[in-house]
Short mmCIF file of C-alpha atoms in Angstrom, two decimals:
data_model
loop_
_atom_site.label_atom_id
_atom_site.label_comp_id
_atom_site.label_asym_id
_atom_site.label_seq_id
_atom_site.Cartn_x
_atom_site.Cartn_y
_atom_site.Cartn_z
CA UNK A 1 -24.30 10.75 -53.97
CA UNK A 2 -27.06 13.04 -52.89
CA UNK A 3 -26.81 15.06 -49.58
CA UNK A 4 -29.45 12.92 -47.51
CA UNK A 5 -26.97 9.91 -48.60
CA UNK A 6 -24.18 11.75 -47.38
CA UNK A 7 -25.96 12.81 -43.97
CA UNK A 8 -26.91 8.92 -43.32
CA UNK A 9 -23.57 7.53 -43.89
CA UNK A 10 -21.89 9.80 -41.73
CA UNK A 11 -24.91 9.63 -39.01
CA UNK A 12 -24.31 5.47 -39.24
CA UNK A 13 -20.40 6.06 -39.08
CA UNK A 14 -20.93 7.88 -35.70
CA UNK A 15 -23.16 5.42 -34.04
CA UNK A 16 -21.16 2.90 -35.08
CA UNK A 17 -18.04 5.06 -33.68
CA UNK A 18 -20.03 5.29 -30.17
CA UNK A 19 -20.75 1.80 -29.58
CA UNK A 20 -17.08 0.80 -30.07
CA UNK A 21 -16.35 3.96 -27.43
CA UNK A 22 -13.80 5.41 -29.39
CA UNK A 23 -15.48 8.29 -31.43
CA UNK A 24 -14.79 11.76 -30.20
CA UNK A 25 -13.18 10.24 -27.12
CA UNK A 26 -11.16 12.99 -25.29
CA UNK A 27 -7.53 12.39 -24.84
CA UNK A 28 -6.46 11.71 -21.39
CA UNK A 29 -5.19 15.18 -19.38
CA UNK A 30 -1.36 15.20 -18.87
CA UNK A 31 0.07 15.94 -15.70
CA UNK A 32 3.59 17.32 -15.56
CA UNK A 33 5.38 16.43 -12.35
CA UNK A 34 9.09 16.91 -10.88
CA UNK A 35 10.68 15.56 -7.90
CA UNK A 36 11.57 17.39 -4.54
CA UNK A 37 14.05 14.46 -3.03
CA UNK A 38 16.03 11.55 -4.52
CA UNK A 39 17.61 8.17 -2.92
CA UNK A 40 21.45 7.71 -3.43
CA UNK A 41 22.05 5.73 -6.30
CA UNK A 42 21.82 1.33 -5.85
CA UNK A 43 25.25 -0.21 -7.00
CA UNK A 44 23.61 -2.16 -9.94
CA UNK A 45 19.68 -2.00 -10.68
CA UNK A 46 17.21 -0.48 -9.13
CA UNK A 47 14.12 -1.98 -9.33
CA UNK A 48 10.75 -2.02 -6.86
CA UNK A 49 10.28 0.72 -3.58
CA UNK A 50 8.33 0.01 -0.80
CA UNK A 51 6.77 2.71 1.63
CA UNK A 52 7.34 2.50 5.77
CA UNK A 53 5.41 4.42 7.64
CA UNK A 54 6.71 5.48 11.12
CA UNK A 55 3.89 5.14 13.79
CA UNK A 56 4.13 8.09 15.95
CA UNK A 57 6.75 9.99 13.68
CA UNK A 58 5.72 10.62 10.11
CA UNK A 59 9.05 12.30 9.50
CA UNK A 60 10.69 9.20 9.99
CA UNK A 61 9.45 6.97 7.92
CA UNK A 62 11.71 5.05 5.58
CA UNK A 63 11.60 4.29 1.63
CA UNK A 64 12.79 1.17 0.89
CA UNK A 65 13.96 -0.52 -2.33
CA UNK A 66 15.79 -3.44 -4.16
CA UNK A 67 18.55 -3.47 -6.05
CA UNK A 68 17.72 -6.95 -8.42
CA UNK A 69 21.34 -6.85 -9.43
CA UNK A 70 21.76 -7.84 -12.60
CA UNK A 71 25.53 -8.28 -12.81
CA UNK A 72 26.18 -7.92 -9.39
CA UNK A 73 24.17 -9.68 -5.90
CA UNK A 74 22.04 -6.29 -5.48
CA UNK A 75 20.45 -6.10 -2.34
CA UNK A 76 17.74 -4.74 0.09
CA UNK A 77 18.26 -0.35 0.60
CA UNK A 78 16.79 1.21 3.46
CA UNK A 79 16.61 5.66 2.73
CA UNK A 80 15.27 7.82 4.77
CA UNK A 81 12.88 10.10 3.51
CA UNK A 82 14.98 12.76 2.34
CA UNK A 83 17.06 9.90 0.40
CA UNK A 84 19.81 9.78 2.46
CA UNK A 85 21.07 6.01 3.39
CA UNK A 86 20.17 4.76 6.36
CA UNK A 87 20.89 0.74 5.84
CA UNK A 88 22.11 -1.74 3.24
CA UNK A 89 21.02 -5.36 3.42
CA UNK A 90 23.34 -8.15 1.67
CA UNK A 91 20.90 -10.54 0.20
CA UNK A 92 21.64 -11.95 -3.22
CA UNK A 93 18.99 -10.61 -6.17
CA UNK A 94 15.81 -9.17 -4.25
CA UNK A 95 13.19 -8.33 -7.03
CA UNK A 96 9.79 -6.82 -5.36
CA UNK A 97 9.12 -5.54 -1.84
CA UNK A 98 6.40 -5.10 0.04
CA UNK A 99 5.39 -3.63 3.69
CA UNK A 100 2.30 -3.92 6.12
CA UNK A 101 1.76 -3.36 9.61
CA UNK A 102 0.79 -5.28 13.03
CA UNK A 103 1.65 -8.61 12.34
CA UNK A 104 1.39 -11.10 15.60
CA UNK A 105 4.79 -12.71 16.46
CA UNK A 106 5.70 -14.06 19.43
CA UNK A 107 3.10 -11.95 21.54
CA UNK A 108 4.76 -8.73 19.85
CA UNK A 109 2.99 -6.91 16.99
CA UNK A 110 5.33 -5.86 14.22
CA UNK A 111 5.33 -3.89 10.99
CA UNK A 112 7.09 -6.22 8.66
CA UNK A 113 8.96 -6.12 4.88
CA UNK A 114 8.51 -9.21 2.42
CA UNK A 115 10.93 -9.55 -0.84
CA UNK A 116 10.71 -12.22 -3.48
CA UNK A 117 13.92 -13.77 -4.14
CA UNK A 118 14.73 -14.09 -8.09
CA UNK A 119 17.69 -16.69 -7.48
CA UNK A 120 16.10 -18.53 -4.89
CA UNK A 121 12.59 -19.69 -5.25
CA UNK A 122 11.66 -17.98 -1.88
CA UNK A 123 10.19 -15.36 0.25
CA UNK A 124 12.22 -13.02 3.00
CA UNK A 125 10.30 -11.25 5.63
CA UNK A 126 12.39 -8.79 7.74
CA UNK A 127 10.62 -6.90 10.43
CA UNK A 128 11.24 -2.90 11.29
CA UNK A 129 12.69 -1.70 14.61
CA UNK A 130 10.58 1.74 14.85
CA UNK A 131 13.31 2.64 17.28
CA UNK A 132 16.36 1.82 15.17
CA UNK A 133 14.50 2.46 11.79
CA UNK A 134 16.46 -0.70 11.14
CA UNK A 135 15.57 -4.08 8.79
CA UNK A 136 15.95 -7.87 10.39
CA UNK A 137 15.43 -10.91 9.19
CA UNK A 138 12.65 -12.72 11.09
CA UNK A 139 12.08 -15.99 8.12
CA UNK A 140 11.48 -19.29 9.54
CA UNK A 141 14.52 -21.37 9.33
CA UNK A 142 12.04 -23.62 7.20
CA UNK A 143 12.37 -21.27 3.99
CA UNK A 144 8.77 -20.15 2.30
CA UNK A 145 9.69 -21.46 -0.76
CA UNK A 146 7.96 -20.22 -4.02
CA UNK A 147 7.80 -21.55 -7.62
CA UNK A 148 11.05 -20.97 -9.42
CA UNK A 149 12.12 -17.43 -10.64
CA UNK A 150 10.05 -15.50 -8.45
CA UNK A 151 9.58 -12.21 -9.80
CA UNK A 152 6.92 -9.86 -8.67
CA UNK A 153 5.31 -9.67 -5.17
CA UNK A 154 2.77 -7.79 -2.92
CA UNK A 155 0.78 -8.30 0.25
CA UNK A 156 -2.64 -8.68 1.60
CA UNK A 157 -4.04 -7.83 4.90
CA UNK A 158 -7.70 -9.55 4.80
CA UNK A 159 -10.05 -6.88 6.45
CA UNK A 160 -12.69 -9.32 7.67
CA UNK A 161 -9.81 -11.23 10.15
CA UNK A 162 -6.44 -9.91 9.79
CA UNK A 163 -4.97 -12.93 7.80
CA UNK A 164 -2.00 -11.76 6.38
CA UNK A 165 -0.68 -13.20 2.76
CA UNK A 166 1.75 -12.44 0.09
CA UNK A 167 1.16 -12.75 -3.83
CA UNK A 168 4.29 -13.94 -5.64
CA UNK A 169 4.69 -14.02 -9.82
CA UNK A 170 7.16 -16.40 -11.36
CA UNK A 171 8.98 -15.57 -14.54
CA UNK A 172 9.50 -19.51 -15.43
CA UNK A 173 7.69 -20.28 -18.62
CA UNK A 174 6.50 -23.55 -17.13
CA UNK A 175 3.98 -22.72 -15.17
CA UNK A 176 0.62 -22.51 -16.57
CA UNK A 177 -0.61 -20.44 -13.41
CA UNK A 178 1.55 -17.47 -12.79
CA UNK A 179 0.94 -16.18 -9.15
CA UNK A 180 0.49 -18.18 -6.17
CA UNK A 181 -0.74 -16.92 -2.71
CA UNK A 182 1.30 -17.50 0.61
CA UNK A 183 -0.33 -17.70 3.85
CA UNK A 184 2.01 -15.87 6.39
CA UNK A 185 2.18 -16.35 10.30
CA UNK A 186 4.10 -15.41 13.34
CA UNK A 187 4.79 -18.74 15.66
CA UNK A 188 6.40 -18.10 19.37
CA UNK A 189 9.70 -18.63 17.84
CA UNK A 190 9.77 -14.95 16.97
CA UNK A 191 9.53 -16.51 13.10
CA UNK A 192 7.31 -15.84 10.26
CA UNK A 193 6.23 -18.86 8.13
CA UNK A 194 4.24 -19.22 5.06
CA UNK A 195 2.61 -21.64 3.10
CA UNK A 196 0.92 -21.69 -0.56
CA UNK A 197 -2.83 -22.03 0.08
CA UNK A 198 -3.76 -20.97 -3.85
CA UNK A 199 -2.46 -20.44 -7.71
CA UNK A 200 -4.24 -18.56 -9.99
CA UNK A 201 -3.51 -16.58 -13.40
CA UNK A 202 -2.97 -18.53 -16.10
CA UNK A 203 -1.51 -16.06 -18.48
CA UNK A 204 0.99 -16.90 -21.32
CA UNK A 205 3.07 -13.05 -20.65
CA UNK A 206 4.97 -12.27 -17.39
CA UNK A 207 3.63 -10.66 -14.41
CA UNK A 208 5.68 -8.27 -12.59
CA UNK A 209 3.93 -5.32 -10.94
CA UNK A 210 1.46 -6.20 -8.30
CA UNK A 211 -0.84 -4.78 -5.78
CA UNK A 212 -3.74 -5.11 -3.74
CA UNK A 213 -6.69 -2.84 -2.69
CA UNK A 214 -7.07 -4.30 1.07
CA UNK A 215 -9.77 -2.51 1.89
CA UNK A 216 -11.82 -3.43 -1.01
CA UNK A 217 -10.41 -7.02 -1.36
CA UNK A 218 -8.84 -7.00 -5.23
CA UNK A 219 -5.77 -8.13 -6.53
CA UNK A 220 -4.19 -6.28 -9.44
CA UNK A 221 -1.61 -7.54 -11.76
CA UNK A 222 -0.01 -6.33 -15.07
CA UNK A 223 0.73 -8.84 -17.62
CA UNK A 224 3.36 -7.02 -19.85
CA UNK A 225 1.73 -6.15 -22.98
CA UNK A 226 -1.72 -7.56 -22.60
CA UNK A 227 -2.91 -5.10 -19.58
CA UNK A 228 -4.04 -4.98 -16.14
CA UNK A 229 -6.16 -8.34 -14.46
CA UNK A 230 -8.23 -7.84 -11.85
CA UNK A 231 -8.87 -10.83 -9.07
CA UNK A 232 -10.72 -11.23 -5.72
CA UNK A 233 -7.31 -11.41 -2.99
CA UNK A 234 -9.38 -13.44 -0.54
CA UNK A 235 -8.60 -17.03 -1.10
CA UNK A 236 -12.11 -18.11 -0.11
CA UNK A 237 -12.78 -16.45 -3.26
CA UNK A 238 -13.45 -17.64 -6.78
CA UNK A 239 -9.57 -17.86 -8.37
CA UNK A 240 -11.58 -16.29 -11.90
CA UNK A 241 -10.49 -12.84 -13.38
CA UNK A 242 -13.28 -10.42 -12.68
CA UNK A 243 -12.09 -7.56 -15.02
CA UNK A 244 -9.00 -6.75 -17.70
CA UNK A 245 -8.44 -3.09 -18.02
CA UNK A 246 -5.54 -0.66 -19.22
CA UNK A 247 -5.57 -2.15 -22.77
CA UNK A 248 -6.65 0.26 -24.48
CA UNK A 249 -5.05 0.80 -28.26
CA UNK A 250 -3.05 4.19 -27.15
CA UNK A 251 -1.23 1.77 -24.12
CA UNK A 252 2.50 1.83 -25.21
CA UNK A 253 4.92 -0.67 -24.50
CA UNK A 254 4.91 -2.97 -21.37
CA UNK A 255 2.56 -2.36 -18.34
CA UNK A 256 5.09 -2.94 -15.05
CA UNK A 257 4.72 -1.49 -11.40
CA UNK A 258 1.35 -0.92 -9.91
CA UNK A 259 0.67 1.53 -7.07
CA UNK A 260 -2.57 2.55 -4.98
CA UNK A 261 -3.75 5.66 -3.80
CA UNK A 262 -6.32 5.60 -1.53
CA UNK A 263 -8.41 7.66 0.76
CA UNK A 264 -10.14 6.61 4.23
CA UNK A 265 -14.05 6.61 1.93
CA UNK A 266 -12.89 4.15 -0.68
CA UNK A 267 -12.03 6.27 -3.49
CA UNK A 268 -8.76 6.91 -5.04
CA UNK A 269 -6.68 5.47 -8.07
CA UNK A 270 -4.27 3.11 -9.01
CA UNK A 271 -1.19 3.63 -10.86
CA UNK A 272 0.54 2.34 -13.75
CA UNK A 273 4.31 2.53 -14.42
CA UNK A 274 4.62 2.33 -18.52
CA UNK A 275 8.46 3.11 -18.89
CA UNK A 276 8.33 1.98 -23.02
CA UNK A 277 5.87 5.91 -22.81
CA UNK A 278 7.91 7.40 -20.17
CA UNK A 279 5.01 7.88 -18.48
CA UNK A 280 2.94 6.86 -15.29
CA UNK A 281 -0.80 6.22 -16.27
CA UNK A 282 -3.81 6.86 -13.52
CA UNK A 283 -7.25 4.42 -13.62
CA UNK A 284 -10.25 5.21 -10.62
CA UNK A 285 -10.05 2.91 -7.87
CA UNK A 286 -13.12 1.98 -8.30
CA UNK A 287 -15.64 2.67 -11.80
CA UNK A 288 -18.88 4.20 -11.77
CA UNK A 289 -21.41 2.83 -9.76
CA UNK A 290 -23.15 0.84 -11.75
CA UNK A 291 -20.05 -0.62 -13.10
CA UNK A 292 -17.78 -0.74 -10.57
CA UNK A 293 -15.16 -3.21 -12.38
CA UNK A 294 -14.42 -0.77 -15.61
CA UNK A 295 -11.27 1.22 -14.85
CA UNK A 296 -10.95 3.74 -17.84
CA UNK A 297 -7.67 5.61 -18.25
CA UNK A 298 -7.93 9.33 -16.15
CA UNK A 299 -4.66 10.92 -16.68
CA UNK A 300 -1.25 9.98 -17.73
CA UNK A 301 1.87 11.70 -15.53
CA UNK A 302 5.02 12.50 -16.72
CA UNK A 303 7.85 14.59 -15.34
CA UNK A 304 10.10 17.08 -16.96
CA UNK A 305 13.36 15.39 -16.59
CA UNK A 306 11.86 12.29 -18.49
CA UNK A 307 13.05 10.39 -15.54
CA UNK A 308 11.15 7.49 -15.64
CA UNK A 309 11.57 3.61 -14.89
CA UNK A 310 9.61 0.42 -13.68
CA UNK A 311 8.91 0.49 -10.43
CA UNK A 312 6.26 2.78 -8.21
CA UNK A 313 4.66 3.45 -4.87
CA UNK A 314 2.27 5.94 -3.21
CA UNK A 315 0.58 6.88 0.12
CA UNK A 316 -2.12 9.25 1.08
CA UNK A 317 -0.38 9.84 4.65
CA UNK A 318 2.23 12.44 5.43
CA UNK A 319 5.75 11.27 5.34
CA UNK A 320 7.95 13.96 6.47
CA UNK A 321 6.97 17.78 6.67
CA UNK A 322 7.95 18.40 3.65
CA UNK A 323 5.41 15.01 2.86
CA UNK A 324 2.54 16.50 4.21
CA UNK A 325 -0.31 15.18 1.94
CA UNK A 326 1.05 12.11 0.66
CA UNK A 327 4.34 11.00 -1.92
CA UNK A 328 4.29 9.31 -4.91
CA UNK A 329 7.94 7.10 -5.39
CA UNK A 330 8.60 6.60 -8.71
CA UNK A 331 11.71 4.85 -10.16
CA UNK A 332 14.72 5.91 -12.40
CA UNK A 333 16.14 3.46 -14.43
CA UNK A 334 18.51 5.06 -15.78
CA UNK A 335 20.46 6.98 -12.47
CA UNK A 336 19.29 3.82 -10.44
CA UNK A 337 17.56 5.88 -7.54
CA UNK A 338 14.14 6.05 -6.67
CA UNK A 339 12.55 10.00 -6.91
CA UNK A 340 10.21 11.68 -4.72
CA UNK A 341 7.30 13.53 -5.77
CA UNK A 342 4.61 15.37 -3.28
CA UNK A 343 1.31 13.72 -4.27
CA UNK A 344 -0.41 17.53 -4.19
CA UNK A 345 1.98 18.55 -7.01
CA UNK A 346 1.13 15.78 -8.81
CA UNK A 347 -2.42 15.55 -8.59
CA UNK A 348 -2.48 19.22 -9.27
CA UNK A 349 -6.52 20.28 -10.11
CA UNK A 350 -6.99 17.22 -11.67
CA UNK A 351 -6.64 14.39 -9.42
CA UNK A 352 -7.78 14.05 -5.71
CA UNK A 353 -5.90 14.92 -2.61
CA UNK A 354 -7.17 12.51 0.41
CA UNK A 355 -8.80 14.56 2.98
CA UNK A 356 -6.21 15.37 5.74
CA UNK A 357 -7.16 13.82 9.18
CA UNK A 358 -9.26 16.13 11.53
CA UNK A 359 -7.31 17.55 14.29
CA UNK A 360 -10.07 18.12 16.82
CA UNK A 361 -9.82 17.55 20.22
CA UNK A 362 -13.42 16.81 21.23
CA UNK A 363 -13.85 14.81 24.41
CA UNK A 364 -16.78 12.21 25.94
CA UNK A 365 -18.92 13.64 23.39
CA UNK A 366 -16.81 13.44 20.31
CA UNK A 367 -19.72 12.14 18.80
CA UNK A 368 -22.71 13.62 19.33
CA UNK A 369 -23.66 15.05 15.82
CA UNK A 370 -21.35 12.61 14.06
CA UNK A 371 -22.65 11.02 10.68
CA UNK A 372 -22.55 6.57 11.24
CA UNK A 373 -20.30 6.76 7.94
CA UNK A 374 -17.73 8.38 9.37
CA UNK A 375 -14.15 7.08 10.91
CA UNK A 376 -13.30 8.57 14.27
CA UNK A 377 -11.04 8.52 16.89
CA UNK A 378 -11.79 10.87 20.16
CA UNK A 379 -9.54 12.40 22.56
CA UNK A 380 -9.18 9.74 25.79
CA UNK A 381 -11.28 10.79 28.63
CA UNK A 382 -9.82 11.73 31.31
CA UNK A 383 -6.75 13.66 29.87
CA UNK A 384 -4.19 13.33 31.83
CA UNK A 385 -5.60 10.76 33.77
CA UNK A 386 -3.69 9.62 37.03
CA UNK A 387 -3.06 6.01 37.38
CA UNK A 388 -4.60 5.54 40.81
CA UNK A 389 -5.83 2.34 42.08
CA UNK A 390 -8.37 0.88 39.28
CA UNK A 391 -8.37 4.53 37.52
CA UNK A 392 -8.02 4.09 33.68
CA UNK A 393 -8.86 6.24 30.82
CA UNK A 394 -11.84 5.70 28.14
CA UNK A 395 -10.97 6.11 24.58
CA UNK A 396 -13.87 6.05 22.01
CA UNK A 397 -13.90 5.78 18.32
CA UNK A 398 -16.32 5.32 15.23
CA UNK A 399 -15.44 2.83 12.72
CA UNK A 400 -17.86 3.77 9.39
CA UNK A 401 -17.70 -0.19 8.21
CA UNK A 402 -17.30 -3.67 9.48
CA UNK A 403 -13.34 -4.98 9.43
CA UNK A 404 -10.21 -5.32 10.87
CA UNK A 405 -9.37 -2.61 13.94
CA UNK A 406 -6.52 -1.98 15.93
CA UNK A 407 -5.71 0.23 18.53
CA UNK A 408 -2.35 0.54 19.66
CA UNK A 409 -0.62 3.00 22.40
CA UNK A 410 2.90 4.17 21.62
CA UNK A 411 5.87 5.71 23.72
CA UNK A 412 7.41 8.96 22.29
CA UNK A 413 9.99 6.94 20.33
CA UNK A 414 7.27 5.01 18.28
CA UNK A 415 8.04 1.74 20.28
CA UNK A 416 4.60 -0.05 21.21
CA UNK A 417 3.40 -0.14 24.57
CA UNK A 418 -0.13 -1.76 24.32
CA UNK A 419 -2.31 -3.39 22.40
CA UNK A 420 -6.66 -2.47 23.19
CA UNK A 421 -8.01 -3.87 20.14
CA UNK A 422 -6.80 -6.21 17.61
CA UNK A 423 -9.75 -8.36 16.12
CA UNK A 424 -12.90 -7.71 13.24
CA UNK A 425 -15.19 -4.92 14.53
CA UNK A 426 -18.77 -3.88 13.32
CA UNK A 427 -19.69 -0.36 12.09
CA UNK A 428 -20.75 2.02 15.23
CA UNK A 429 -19.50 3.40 18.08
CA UNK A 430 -16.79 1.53 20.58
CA UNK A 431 -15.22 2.08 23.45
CA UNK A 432 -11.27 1.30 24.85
CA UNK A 433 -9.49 1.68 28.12
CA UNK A 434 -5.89 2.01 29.18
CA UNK A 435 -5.23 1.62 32.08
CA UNK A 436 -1.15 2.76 31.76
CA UNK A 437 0.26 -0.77 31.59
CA UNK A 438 2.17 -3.08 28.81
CA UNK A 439 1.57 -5.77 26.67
CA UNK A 440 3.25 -7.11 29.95
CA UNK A 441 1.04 -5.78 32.61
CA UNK A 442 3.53 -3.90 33.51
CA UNK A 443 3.49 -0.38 34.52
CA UNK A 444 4.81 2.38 32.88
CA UNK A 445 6.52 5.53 33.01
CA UNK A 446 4.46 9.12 33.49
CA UNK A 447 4.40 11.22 30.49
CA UNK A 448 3.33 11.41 27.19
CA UNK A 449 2.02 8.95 25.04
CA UNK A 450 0.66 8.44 21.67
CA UNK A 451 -2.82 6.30 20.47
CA UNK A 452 -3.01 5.00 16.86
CA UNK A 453 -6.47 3.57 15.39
CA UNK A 454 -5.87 1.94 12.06
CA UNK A 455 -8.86 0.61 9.99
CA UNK A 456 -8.10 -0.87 6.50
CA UNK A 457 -6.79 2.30 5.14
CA UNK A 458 -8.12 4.71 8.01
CA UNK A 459 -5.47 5.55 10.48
CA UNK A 460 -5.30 8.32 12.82
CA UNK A 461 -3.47 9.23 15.92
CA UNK A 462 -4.05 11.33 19.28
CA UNK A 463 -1.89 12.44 21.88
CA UNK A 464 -2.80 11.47 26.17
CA UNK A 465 -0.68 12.46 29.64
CA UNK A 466 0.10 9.53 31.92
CA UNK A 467 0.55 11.24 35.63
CA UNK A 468 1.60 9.82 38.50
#
């Protein structure tokens, strides 16, 4: 074979390497992690943690997690976040948990827990005192029954309306359509109900890990060892798969608990528990811009214990102080706990760290050279403001796109006091007032109060002085 043979064949070998994408492709970057906190052991097996976040007190928030018990009932655990115990909830063979916030029940608005029920074809919602740091059960006495072996589950907080649903996976082999969606409401009964508005999925493996991008509207779920399907959440939506990512050839093993990390301008990533690679691996949020639906594998995490397990969370927001820039949760099989890592030490110089929330204190003119894209929240204006006669204090904020708002005023223990604004908003400027009474109209006590805007995954919070 001559040399301008030689040179050809290997010249066609590469192109033909580049268009499968697989030629001189760089290994993904490895991130070594360890944990700084760990729950107390569950009595049987661990399996899914959910995140809490305390409204007015990021230090206590709560992890919590299920115990699926495999030879015993298991249960529902409630930690603190520097693992300590805080409750323990007697219901027979939770699988996957979920948490979001604001939900409208019987004129109250409360931050709520959902858990699919292996044993019982059902959903549980429980809602969270913020006072107690406490789980109750708030289910309609008409159970929101599922198909049969529920197994995973996550929620969905529709941004254009505030609809609020839950994605359930059954493990039965029956079922040609693996995951139906449950419409969930509060009723005056002080009750959440739920209905199936939609199935979808028809995959042959099992889905387990689950999670949804609210902001952006996608489901996500991992189907064992076939990979990661994407699907619009909104039920108005075509029930078709819209991508199928994290199956690459180098994928080990099963694919099992999905987590999200994501910032306040839409970027972030979403994480993979593989346990069979002792690993956790990380795909953008979102792909390039002109292909928005490929997710190609970023980094893979592992930690130096080789702790490792099935289930997974992460937030952006600060937790505790020793939280201060996010946590991801990450489970260990074999000790049954669930282990705490700071999201900065993981994400080390490789990975982004959401920018932390501005602490200015600019007043009626908060924004004057502000860009439209941006999320604010101003300081109220007057501060203190007296409540005299028909006095009441302005509170202005920029939302950067069209969606669900609410703003919310707190007492110092994190109990709400008012609702402003609780409906879809358009991108601009708006204004609030206060004028320092209840849900109730009631008036309250002088002193110091709290005001929380939360935007799909924007929140932020301000202090104000009630005087008399």
């Amino acid at each position: 074979m001559n040399l301008k043979c030689l040179v050809a064949m290997i010249l066609f070998g590469i192109a033909c390497g580049l268009c499968a994408g697989n030629v001189f492709a760089q290994p993904p970057d490895t991130l070594i992690v360890n944990y700084t906190a760990s729950t107390t052991a569950v009595g049987d097996d661990a399996d899914d943690p959910a995140i809490w976040i305390h409204p007015t007190m990021p230090e206590s928030s709560l992890v919590i997690g299920t115990d699926k018990g495999t030879t015993t009932d298991g249960g529902l655990y409630v930690w603190n976040m520097d693992g300590s115990l805080r409750q323990f909830l007697a219901i027979k063979h939770p699988n996957n948990v979920d948490v979001r916030y604001g939900l409208r029940v019987a004129g109250k608005n409360l931050d709520i827990v959902a858990a699919s029920m292996r044993t019982q074809s059902r959903i549980r919602i429980f809602k969270v005192d913020s006072l107690t740091r406490k789980l109750s059960e708030i289910t309609a006495n008409q159970p929101i029954l599922v198909a049969s072996l529920p197994y995973g589950l996550t929620m969905y907080r529709r941004a254009r309306d505030g609809a609020l649903y839950a994605f359930v996976s059954s493990k039965h082999p029956d079922y040609a359509k693996k995951i139906q969606q449950v419409r969930l409401w509060g009723e005056n009964d002080g009750k959440v109900h739920g209905k199936i508005v939609r199935e979808l999925g028809e995959h042959e493996g099992i889905i387990e890990g689950m999670v949804v991008d609210d902001e952006l509207g996608y489901l996500y779920a991992a189907e064992g060892n076939i990979g990661i399907h994407k699907y619009y959440a909104d039920p108005a939506k075509p029930v078709t798969r819209i991508a199928l990512f994290a199956n690459e050839a180098t994928f080990k093993g099963d694919r099992k608990g999905l987590a999200l990390y994501t910032c306040a301008d839409s970027t972030g990533y979403l994480l993979v528990a593989s346990p069979d690679d002792q690993s956790v691996k990380v795909y953008p949020r979102q792909g390039p811009q002109n292909a928005l639906h490929r997710h190609a594998l970023l980094a893979v995490i592992r930690n130096v214990t080789q702790k490792y397990g099935v289930g997974l969370e992460v937030t952006a927001r600060a937790t505790s102080r020793k939280l201060p820039r996010g946590v991801m949760i990450w489970h260990d099989e074999k000790d049954r706990k669930f282990r705490l890592y700071p999201w900065e030490k993981v994400a080390q110089n490789l990975l982004t760290v959401c920018a932390e929330e501005s602490s200015s204190t600019a007043v009626a003119n908060a924004f004057k050279d502000a860009s439209p894209a941006q999320f604010e929240l101003a300081q109220n204006y007057p501060n203190p403001f007296a409540r005299e006669r028909e006095h009441q204090t302005e509170i202005r904020f920029r939302l950067g796109r069209s969606g669900w708002a609410e703003l919310r005023v707190y007492n110092l223990l994190g109990q709400p006091v008012r609702t402003l604004v609780q409906r879809n908003m358009s991108a601009g400027e708006h204004r609030a007032y206060w004028d320092g009474r209840d849900d109730s109209g009631n008036v309250v006590g002088n002193g110091l109060y709290f005001y929380q805007l939360r935007h799909e995954n924007f929140s932020r919070m301000r202090k104000m002085t009630l005087l008399r």
